[in-house]
Coordinates of N, CA and C in Angstrom, one line a residue:
X1 N 105.0 75.9 163.3 CA 105.0 74.7 162.5 C 106.1 73.9 163.1
X2 N 105.8 72.6 163.1 CA 106.9 71.6 163.7 C 108.1 71.5 162.7
X3 N 109.2 71.1 163.2 CA 110.6 71.1 162.3 C 110.2 70.0 161.2
X4 N 109.7 68.9 161.7 CA 109.3 67.7 160.8 C 108.5 68.1 159.6
X5 N 107.6 69.2 159.9 CA 106.8 69.5 158.8 C 107.5 70.4 157.7
X6 N 108.6 71.0 158.2 CA 109.4 71.9 157.2 C 110.3 71.2 156.4
X7 N 110.8 69.9 156.9 CA 111.9 69.2 156.2 C 111.8 68.9 154.8
X8 N 110.4 68.4 154.4 CA 110.1 68.1 152.9 C 110.4 69.4 152.0
X9 N 109.9 70.5 152.5 CA 109.9 71.8 151.7 C 111.4 72.1 151.5
X10 N 112.2 72.0 152.5 CA 113.6 72.3 152.6 C 114.5 71.5 151.4
X11 N 114.0 70.1 151.5 CA 114.6 69.2 150.6 C 114.3 69.6 149.3
X12 N 112.9 70.0 149.0 CA 112.4 70.2 147.7 C 113.2 71.5 147.1
X13 N 113.4 72.5 148.0 CA 114.2 73.6 147.3 C 115.6 73.3 147.1
X14 N 116.3 72.4 147.9 CA 117.7 71.9 147.7 C 117.9 71.3 146.4
X15 N 116.6 70.2 146.2 CA 116.8 69.5 144.9 C 116.7 70.3 143.7
X16 N 115.7 71.3 144.0 CA 115.6 72.3 142.8 C 116.9 73.0 142.5
X17 N 117.5 73.5 143.4 CA 118.9 74.2 143.2 C 119.9 73.2 142.6
X18 N 120.0 72.1 143.1 CA 120.8 71.1 142.4 C 120.7 70.8 141.1
X19 N 119.3 70.7 140.8 CA 118.8 70.4 139.4 C 119.2 71.5 138.4
X20 N 119.0 72.9 138.9 CA 119.3 74.0 138.2 C 120.9 74.0 138.0
X21 N 121.6 73.8 139.0 CA 123.0 73.7 138.8 C 123.4 72.7 137.7
X22 N 122.9 71.4 137.8 CA 123.2 70.4 136.8 C 122.9 71.0 135.4
X23 N 121.7 71.5 135.3 CA 121.2 72.2 133.9 C 122.3 73.1 133.6
X24 N 122.7 73.9 134.3 CA 123.7 75.0 133.9 C 125.1 74.5 133.6
X25 N 125.4 73.5 134.3 CA 126.7 72.8 134.0 C 126.7 72.2 132.6
X26 N 125.5 71.6 132.4 CA 125.3 70.9 131.1 C 125.4 71.8 130.1
X27 N 124.7 73.1 130.1 CA 124.7 74.0 129.1 C 126.2 74.6 128.8
X28 N 126.8 74.8 130.0 CA 128.2 75.3 129.9 C 129.1 74.4 129.1
X29 N 128.9 73.0 129.2 CA 129.7 72.1 128.6 C 129.5 72.0 127.1
X30 N 128.3 72.2 126.8 CA 127.8 72.4 125.3 C 128.4 73.7 124.6
X31 N 128.4 74.9 125.4 CA 128.8 76.1 124.9 C 130.3 75.9 124.7
X32 N 131.0 75.3 125.6 CA 132.6 75.2 125.6 C 133.0 74.1 124.7
X33 N 132.2 73.2 124.2 CA 132.5 72.0 123.3 C 133.0 72.6 122.0
X34 N 134.1 71.9 121.6 CA 134.7 72.5 120.1 C 133.6 72.3 119.1
X35 N 133.7 73.2 118.1 CA 132.6 73.1 117.1 C 133.2 72.0 116.1
X36 N 132.3 71.3 115.6 CA 132.7 70.4 114.5 C 133.1 71.1 113.2
X37 N 134.2 70.6 112.5 CA 134.7 71.3 111.4 C 134.0 70.5 110.1
X38 N 133.8 71.4 109.2 CA 133.2 71.0 107.8 C 134.3 70.2 107.2
X39 N 134.0 69.4 106.4 CA 135.1 68.5 105.7 C 134.6 67.9 104.3
X40 N 135.6 67.4 103.6 CA 135.2 66.7 102.2 C 134.5 65.5 102.5
X41 N 133.9 64.9 101.4 CA 133.3 63.7 101.6 C 134.0 62.5 102.3
X42 N 133.2 61.9 103.2 CA 134.0 60.8 103.9 C 134.8 59.8 103.1
X43 N 136.0 59.5 103.3 CA 136.8 58.6 102.5 C 136.4 57.2 103.0
X44 N 136.8 56.2 102.1 CA 136.6 54.8 102.6 C 137.4 54.4 104.1
X45 N 137.0 53.5 104.4 CA 137.5 53.1 105.9 C 138.9 52.7 105.8
X46 N 139.5 52.6 106.9 CA 140.9 52.2 106.9 C 141.0 50.7 106.5
X47 N 140.0 49.8 106.9 CA 140.2 48.4 106.6 C 140.0 48.4 105.1
X48 N 139.0 49.1 104.4 CA 138.6 48.9 103.1 C 140.0 49.6 102.3
X49 N 140.6 50.6 102.8 CA 141.8 51.0 102.1 C 142.9 50.0 102.2
X50 N 143.2 49.3 103.3 CA 144.1 48.2 103.4 C 143.8 47.1 102.5
X51 N 142.5 46.8 102.3 CA 142.2 45.6 101.5 C 142.4 45.9 100.1
X52 N 142.2 47.2 99.6 CA 142.4 47.6 98.3 C 144.0 47.6 98.0
X53 N 144.8 48.1 99.0 CA 146.1 48.1 98.8 C 146.8 46.8 98.7
X54 N 146.2 45.8 99.3 CA 146.6 44.3 99.2 C 146.5 43.8 97.8
X55 N 145.7 44.5 96.9 CA 145.4 44.0 95.5 C 146.3 44.8 94.5
X56 N 147.1 46.0 95.1 CA 147.8 46.7 94.2 C 149.1 46.1 93.8
X57 N 149.4 46.1 92.6 CA 150.9 45.8 92.1 C 151.5 47.0 91.9
X58 N 152.5 47.6 92.7 CA 153.2 48.7 92.5 C 153.8 48.8 91.0
X59 N 153.9 50.0 90.5 CA 154.6 50.1 89.1 C 155.3 51.5 89.2
X60 N 156.4 51.6 88.4 CA 157.1 52.7 88.3 C 156.3 53.9 87.6
X61 N 156.4 55.2 88.1 CA 155.6 56.2 87.7 C 156.2 56.6 86.4
X62 N 155.1 57.2 85.6 CA 155.7 57.9 84.3 C 156.3 59.1 84.4
X63 N 156.6 59.7 83.3 CA 157.4 61.1 83.5 C 156.4 62.1 83.4
X64 N 156.8 63.5 83.6 CA 156.1 64.5 83.5 C 156.2 65.1 82.1
X65 N 156.7 64.4 81.1 CA 156.7 64.9 79.7 C 155.3 65.2 79.3
X66 N 155.1 66.5 78.7 CA 153.9 66.9 78.2 C 153.0 67.4 79.1
X67 N 153.3 67.3 80.4 CA 152.3 67.7 81.5 C 152.2 69.2 81.6
X68 N 150.9 69.7 81.9 CA 150.6 71.1 82.2 C 149.4 71.1 82.9
X69 N 149.4 72.0 83.9 CA 148.1 72.1 84.7 C 146.8 72.5 83.9
X70 N 147.1 73.2 82.8 CA 146.1 73.5 81.7 C 145.3 72.4 81.1
X71 N 146.0 71.1 81.3 CA 145.4 69.9 80.8 C 144.4 69.3 81.7
X72 N 144.3 69.9 82.9 CA 143.4 69.5 83.9 C 142.4 70.8 84.2
X73 N 141.7 71.2 83.2 CA 140.8 72.5 83.6 C 140.2 72.7 84.7
X74 N 140.5 73.8 85.5 CA 139.9 74.0 86.7 C 139.9 75.4 87.0
X75 N 139.1 76.2 87.6 CA 137.9 75.5 88.4 C 136.6 75.7 87.6
X76 N 136.0 74.6 87.5 CA 134.7 74.6 86.7 C 133.5 75.2 87.5
X77 N 132.6 75.8 86.6 CA 131.4 76.3 87.2 C 130.6 75.2 87.7
X78 N 130.1 75.5 89.0 CA 129.2 74.4 89.5 C 127.7 74.8 89.6
X79 N 127.6 76.2 89.9 CA 126.1 76.6 89.7 C 126.1 78.0 89.8
X80 N 125.4 78.7 88.8 CA 125.4 80.2 88.8 C 126.8 80.7 88.5
X81 N 127.2 81.6 89.4 CA 128.6 82.2 89.4 C 129.5 81.4 90.3
X82 N 129.0 80.4 90.9 CA 130.1 79.6 91.8 C 130.8 78.5 91.0
X83 N 132.0 78.7 91.2 CA 133.0 77.5 90.6 C 133.4 76.5 91.8
X84 N 134.1 75.7 91.4 CA 134.6 74.6 92.3 C 135.3 75.0 93.5
X85 N 136.2 76.0 93.3 CA 137.0 76.7 94.4 C 136.0 77.3 95.5
X86 N 135.2 78.1 95.0 CA 134.2 78.8 95.9 C 133.2 77.8 96.6
X87 N 132.9 76.8 95.8 CA 132.0 75.8 96.5 C 132.7 74.9 97.7
X88 N 134.0 74.8 97.3 CA 134.7 74.0 98.5 C 135.0 75.0 99.7
X89 N 135.2 76.3 99.4 CA 135.5 77.2 100.5 C 134.2 77.2 101.3
X90 N 133.0 77.4 100.6 CA 131.9 77.4 101.3 C 131.5 76.1 102.1
X91 N 131.9 75.0 101.5 CA 131.7 73.6 102.2 C 132.4 73.6 103.4
X92 N 133.9 73.6 103.3 CA 134.7 73.6 104.3 C 134.8 74.5 105.4
X93 N 134.2 75.8 105.1 CA 134.3 76.8 106.1 C 133.2 77.0 107.1
X94 N 133.3 77.9 107.8 CA 132.3 78.2 108.9 C 131.8 79.7 108.7
X95 N 130.5 79.9 108.7 CA 130.0 81.2 108.7 C 130.5 82.0 107.4
X96 N 130.5 81.2 106.2 CA 131.0 81.8 105.0 C 130.0 82.7 104.4
X97 N 130.3 83.9 104.0 CA 129.5 84.9 103.3 C 130.0 85.1 102.0
X98 N 129.3 85.1 101.0 CA 129.8 85.3 99.6 C 129.1 86.5 99.0
X99 N 129.8 87.2 98.0 CA 129.3 88.4 97.3 C 128.4 87.8 96.1
X100 N 128.0 88.8 95.3 CA 127.1 88.5 94.0 C 128.0 87.7 93.0
X101 N 129.3 87.7 93.1 CA 130.0 86.8 92.3 C 130.5 85.5 92.8
X102 N 130.0 85.2 94.0 CA 130.1 83.9 94.8 C 131.6 83.9 95.5
X103 N 132.4 85.1 95.3 CA 133.5 85.1 96.2 C 133.3 85.2 97.6
X104 N 134.1 84.5 98.4 CA 133.9 84.3 99.9 C 134.5 85.8 100.4
X105 N 133.7 86.5 101.1 CA 134.2 87.8 101.7 C 134.2 87.7 103.1
X106 N 133.7 86.7 103.8 CA 133.8 86.6 105.1 C 133.6 85.1 105.5
X107 N 134.4 84.8 106.7 CA 134.1 83.3 107.1 C 135.5 82.9 107.9
X108 N 135.4 81.6 108.3 CA 136.5 81.1 109.0 C 136.7 79.6 108.6
X109 N 138.1 79.4 108.4 CA 138.5 78.1 107.8 C 139.5 77.5 108.7
X110 N 139.2 76.1 109.1 CA 140.3 75.3 109.7 C 140.9 74.4 108.8
X111 N 142.2 74.5 108.8 CA 142.9 73.8 107.9 C 143.4 72.4 108.6
X112 N 142.9 71.4 108.0 CA 143.1 70.0 108.6 C 144.6 69.5 108.7
X113 N 145.3 70.0 107.7 CA 146.6 69.6 107.4 C 147.6 70.1 108.7
X114 N 147.5 71.4 109.2 CA 148.2 72.0 110.1 C 147.6 72.6 111.4
X115 N 146.3 72.3 111.4 CA 145.5 72.9 112.6 C 145.4 74.4 112.6
X116 N 145.7 75.1 111.5 CA 145.5 76.6 111.7 C 144.1 77.0 111.3
X117 N 143.6 78.1 111.8 CA 142.5 78.7 111.5 C 142.6 80.1 110.7
X118 N 142.0 80.2 109.8 CA 142.0 81.6 109.1 C 140.8 82.2 108.7
X119 N 140.7 83.5 108.6 CA 139.5 84.3 108.5 C 139.5 85.1 107.1
X120 N 140.5 84.9 106.3 CA 140.6 85.5 104.9 C 140.7 84.3 103.9
X121 N 139.9 84.3 102.9 CA 139.8 83.2 101.9 C 141.1 83.3 101.1
X122 N 141.9 84.5 101.1 CA 143.2 84.5 100.4 C 144.2 83.7 101.1
X123 N 144.0 83.4 102.4 CA 144.9 82.7 103.0 C 144.8 81.0 102.7
X124 N 143.8 80.7 102.0 CA 143.4 79.3 101.8 C 143.5 78.8 100.3
X125 N 144.2 77.7 100.2 CA 144.2 77.1 98.9 C 143.2 75.8 98.9
X126 N 142.9 75.4 97.7 CA 142.0 74.2 97.6 C 143.0 73.2 97.1
X127 N 143.4 72.2 97.9 CA 144.3 71.2 97.6 C 143.6 70.1 96.9
X128 N 144.4 69.6 95.8 CA 143.9 68.5 95.3 C 144.7 67.4 96.1
X129 N 143.9 66.6 96.7 CA 144.6 65.6 97.6 C 145.6 64.7 96.8
X130 N 145.3 64.1 95.8 CA 146.1 63.6 94.7 C 146.4 64.6 93.7
X131 N 147.6 65.1 93.9 CA 148.1 66.3 92.9 C 147.9 65.9 91.4
X132 N 147.6 67.1 90.7 CA 147.4 66.9 89.3 C 148.6 66.3 88.6
X133 N 149.9 66.7 89.0 CA 151.1 66.1 88.3 C 151.3 64.7 88.8
X134 N 150.9 64.3 90.0 CA 150.9 63.0 90.5 C 150.1 62.0 89.6
X135 N 148.8 62.6 89.4 CA 147.8 62.0 88.7 C 148.3 61.6 87.2
X136 N 149.1 62.7 86.5 CA 149.7 62.6 85.3 C 150.6 61.4 85.2
X137 N 151.5 61.3 86.2 CA 152.6 60.5 86.3 C 151.9 58.9 86.4
X138 N 150.7 58.9 87.2 CA 150.3 57.5 87.4 C 149.1 57.1 86.5
X139 N 148.9 57.7 85.5 CA 147.9 57.3 84.5 C 147.1 58.3 83.8
X140 N 147.0 59.6 84.4 CA 146.1 60.5 83.7 C 146.6 61.0 82.4
X141 N 147.9 60.8 82.1 CA 148.5 61.3 80.9 C 147.7 60.8 79.6
X142 N 147.1 59.6 79.8 CA 146.4 58.9 78.8 C 145.0 59.2 78.6
X143 N 144.5 60.0 79.7 CA 143.0 60.5 79.8 C 142.7 61.5 78.7
X144 N 141.4 61.6 78.4 CA 141.0 62.9 77.6 C 140.9 64.0 78.5
X145 N 141.0 65.0 77.9 CA 141.1 66.4 78.6 C 139.8 66.5 79.4
X146 N 138.6 66.0 79.0 CA 137.3 66.0 79.7 C 137.4 65.2 80.9
X147 N 138.1 64.0 80.9 CA 138.2 63.2 82.1 C 139.1 63.9 83.1
X148 N 140.2 64.5 82.7 CA 141.1 65.2 83.6 C 140.3 66.4 84.3
X149 N 139.4 67.0 83.5 CA 138.8 68.2 84.0 C 137.7 67.6 85.2
X150 N 137.1 66.5 84.9 CA 136.3 65.9 86.0 C 137.1 65.5 87.2
X151 N 138.4 64.9 87.1 CA 139.3 64.7 88.1 C 139.5 65.9 89.0
X152 N 139.9 67.1 88.2 CA 140.3 68.2 88.8 C 139.4 69.0 89.6
X153 N 138.1 68.7 89.3 CA 136.9 69.3 90.0 C 136.0 68.3 90.7
X154 N 136.7 67.3 91.1 CA 135.8 66.1 91.7 C 135.3 66.5 93.1
X155 N 134.1 66.8 93.3 CA 133.5 67.2 94.6 C 132.9 66.0 95.2
X156 N 132.7 64.8 94.4 CA 132.0 63.6 95.0 C 133.0 62.7 95.9
X157 N 134.2 62.7 95.5 CA 135.1 62.0 96.2 C 136.0 62.9 97.1
X158 N 136.7 62.5 98.2 CA 137.5 63.3 99.1 C 138.9 63.7 98.4
X159 N 138.7 64.5 97.1 CA 139.8 64.9 96.4 C 140.2 66.4 96.6
X160 N 139.3 67.2 97.1 CA 139.4 68.6 97.2 C 139.3 69.1 98.8
X161 N 140.1 69.9 99.2 CA 140.0 70.3 100.6 C 140.7 71.6 100.9
X162 N 140.0 72.4 101.6 CA 140.5 74.0 101.9 C 141.5 73.7 103.0
X163 N 142.8 74.2 102.6 CA 143.9 74.2 103.6 C 144.7 75.4 103.5
X164 N 145.6 75.5 104.5 CA 146.4 76.7 104.7 C 147.3 76.8 103.1
X165 N 147.3 77.9 102.6 CA 148.1 78.0 101.3 C 149.4 77.7 101.3
X166 N 150.3 78.0 102.1 CA 151.7 77.8 102.2 C 151.9 76.3 102.4
X167 N 151.1 75.7 103.1 CA 151.3 74.2 103.4 C 150.9 73.5 102.2
X168 N 149.9 73.9 101.3 CA 149.6 73.3 100.1 C 150.8 73.4 99.1
X169 N 151.2 74.6 99.2 CA 152.5 74.8 98.3 C 153.7 74.0 98.7
X170 N 153.9 73.8 100.0 CA 155.0 72.9 100.4 C 154.7 71.4 100.0
X171 N 153.7 71.1 100.0 CA 153.1 69.7 99.6 C 153.5 69.5 98.1
X172 N 153.2 70.5 97.3 CA 153.5 70.4 96.0 C 152.8 69.2 95.3
X173 N 153.6 68.4 94.5 CA 153.1 67.1 93.8 C 153.6 65.9 94.4
X174 N 153.9 66.1 95.8 CA 154.6 65.0 96.4 C 153.5 63.9 96.7
X175 N 153.8 62.6 96.8 CA 153.0 61.6 97.3 C 153.3 61.4 98.7
X176 N 152.5 60.4 99.5 CA 152.6 60.1 100.9 C 153.9 59.5 101.3
X177 N 154.8 59.1 100.3 CA 156.1 58.7 100.7 C 157.1 59.8 101.0
X178 N 156.7 61.1 100.6 CA 157.5 62.3 100.7 C 156.8 63.5 101.6
X179 N 155.6 63.2 101.6 CA 154.7 64.3 102.4 C 153.5 63.7 103.0
X180 N 153.4 64.1 104.3 CA 152.1 63.9 105.1 C 151.8 65.1 105.9
X181 N 150.5 65.2 106.2 CA 150.1 66.4 106.9 C 150.9 66.5 108.3
X182 N 151.4 67.6 108.7 CA 152.1 67.8 110.0 C 151.1 67.6 111.2
X183 N 149.8 67.7 111.0 CA 148.9 67.3 112.1 C 148.8 65.9 112.1
X184 N 149.5 65.1 112.9 CA 149.4 63.7 112.9 C 148.2 63.0 112.9
X185 N 147.2 63.7 113.9 CA 146.0 63.2 114.0 C 145.2 63.0 112.7
X186 N 145.5 63.8 111.8 CA 144.8 63.8 110.5 C 145.4 62.7 109.3
X187 N 146.6 62.2 109.7 CA 147.3 61.5 108.7 C 146.5 60.2 108.2
X188 N 145.8 59.5 109.1 CA 145.1 58.2 108.7 C 143.9 58.6 107.8
X189 N 143.3 59.8 108.1 CA 142.2 60.2 107.3 C 142.8 60.6 105.8
X190 N 143.9 61.3 105.9 CA 144.6 61.7 104.6 C 144.9 60.4 103.8
X191 N 145.5 59.4 104.5 CA 145.8 58.2 103.6 C 144.5 57.6 103.1
X192 N 143.5 57.5 103.8 CA 142.2 57.0 103.3 C 141.8 57.7 102.2
X193 N 141.8 59.1 102.2 CA 141.4 60.0 101.1 C 142.3 59.6 99.8
X194 N 143.6 59.6 100.1 CA 144.4 59.3 98.9 C 144.0 57.9 98.2
X195 N 143.8 56.9 99.0 CA 143.5 55.5 98.5 C 142.2 55.6 97.9
X196 N 141.2 56.2 98.4 CA 140.0 56.2 97.8 C 140.0 57.0 96.4
X197 N 140.7 58.2 96.3 CA 140.7 58.8 95.1 C 141.5 58.0 94.0
X198 N 142.6 57.3 94.4 CA 143.4 56.6 93.4 C 142.7 55.3 93.0
X199 N 141.9 54.7 93.9 CA 141.1 53.5 93.7 C 140.0 53.9 92.6
X200 N 139.2 55.0 92.8 CA 138.0 55.3 92.0 C 138.5 55.7 90.8
X201 N 139.6 56.5 90.5 CA 140.1 57.0 89.2 C 141.1 55.9 88.5
X202 N 141.3 54.9 89.2 CA 142.2 53.8 88.5 C 143.6 54.3 88.3
X203 N 144.2 55.1 89.2 CA 145.5 55.5 89.1 C 146.4 54.6 89.9
X204 N 147.6 54.4 89.2 CA 148.6 53.5 89.8 C 149.5 54.2 90.9
X205 N 150.1 53.2 91.5 CA 150.9 53.6 92.9 C 152.3 52.9 92.6
X206 N 153.5 53.7 93.0 CA 154.7 53.2 93.1 C 155.0 52.5 94.3
X207 N 156.2 51.8 94.4 CA 156.5 51.0 95.6 C 156.5 51.8 96.9
X208 N 157.2 52.9 96.8 CA 157.4 53.8 98.2 C 156.1 54.3 98.5
X209 N 155.2 54.8 97.5 CA 154.0 55.4 98.0 C 153.1 54.3 98.6
X210 N 153.0 53.1 97.9 CA 152.2 52.0 98.5 C 152.6 51.6 100.0
X211 N 154.0 51.6 100.2 CA 154.6 51.2 101.5 C 154.2 52.2 102.5
X212 N 154.3 53.6 102.2 CA 154.0 54.6 103.1 C 152.4 54.6 103.4
X213 N 151.6 54.2 102.6 CA 150.2 54.1 102.7 C 150.0 53.0 103.7
X214 N 150.6 51.7 103.4 CA 150.2 50.7 104.3 C 150.7 50.9 105.7
X215 N 151.9 51.6 106.0 CA 152.3 51.8 107.2 C 151.5 52.7 108.0
X216 N 150.9 53.8 107.3 CA 150.0 54.6 107.9 C 148.7 54.1 108.2
X217 N 148.2 53.4 107.4 CA 146.9 52.6 107.6 C 146.8 51.6 108.6
X218 N 148.0 51.0 108.8 CA 148.2 50.0 109.8 C 148.2 50.5 111.1
X219 N 148.5 51.8 111.2 CA 148.5 52.6 112.5 C 147.3 53.2 112.9
X220 N 146.3 53.1 112.0 CA 145.0 53.6 112.3 C 144.2 53.1 113.3

């Protein structure tokens, strides 16, 4: 057979090899791509949060007189044997397996606040983005216990998130003027979450808190 007659088949084989290589490379990139993390409900946008803050008149926070976590009953039953904590653990985790009482016995949790990954539910706290004591000082002291219970178990707004336990404990009841996530790439989201929750629940803000939020959102 003449050389010219063999050239098309040689090219065809080469093209086939190149196409297979490209497909394998594409598959490899998909396999190596980082998995998306589960998350709380999406907060309002940075622009919406900034617009709301522009309407906020700062006010001095109230005292903690009379405050008790028991005045914000949690965790409430969501469905069957599953309470709010277990619901958030399952929502925010990956490959979560629960037992007959809805306790998480296996899974993986990525903590957005510090970037740590945990495989034991005991290492995870469910953080109230706007802490219960902070809510009390900024308006919840006048609420009914029923309303406080709704706030403490709010799955509709970005108020609950699964995070590293000692990070949550270090945060305590601090507002954004005193505490922000150490993972700087999450701070804009955190500020949006905070504003969203305070706006929805009609909670006040003090001057330092508002300034910290404005500064963070302007950097988004």
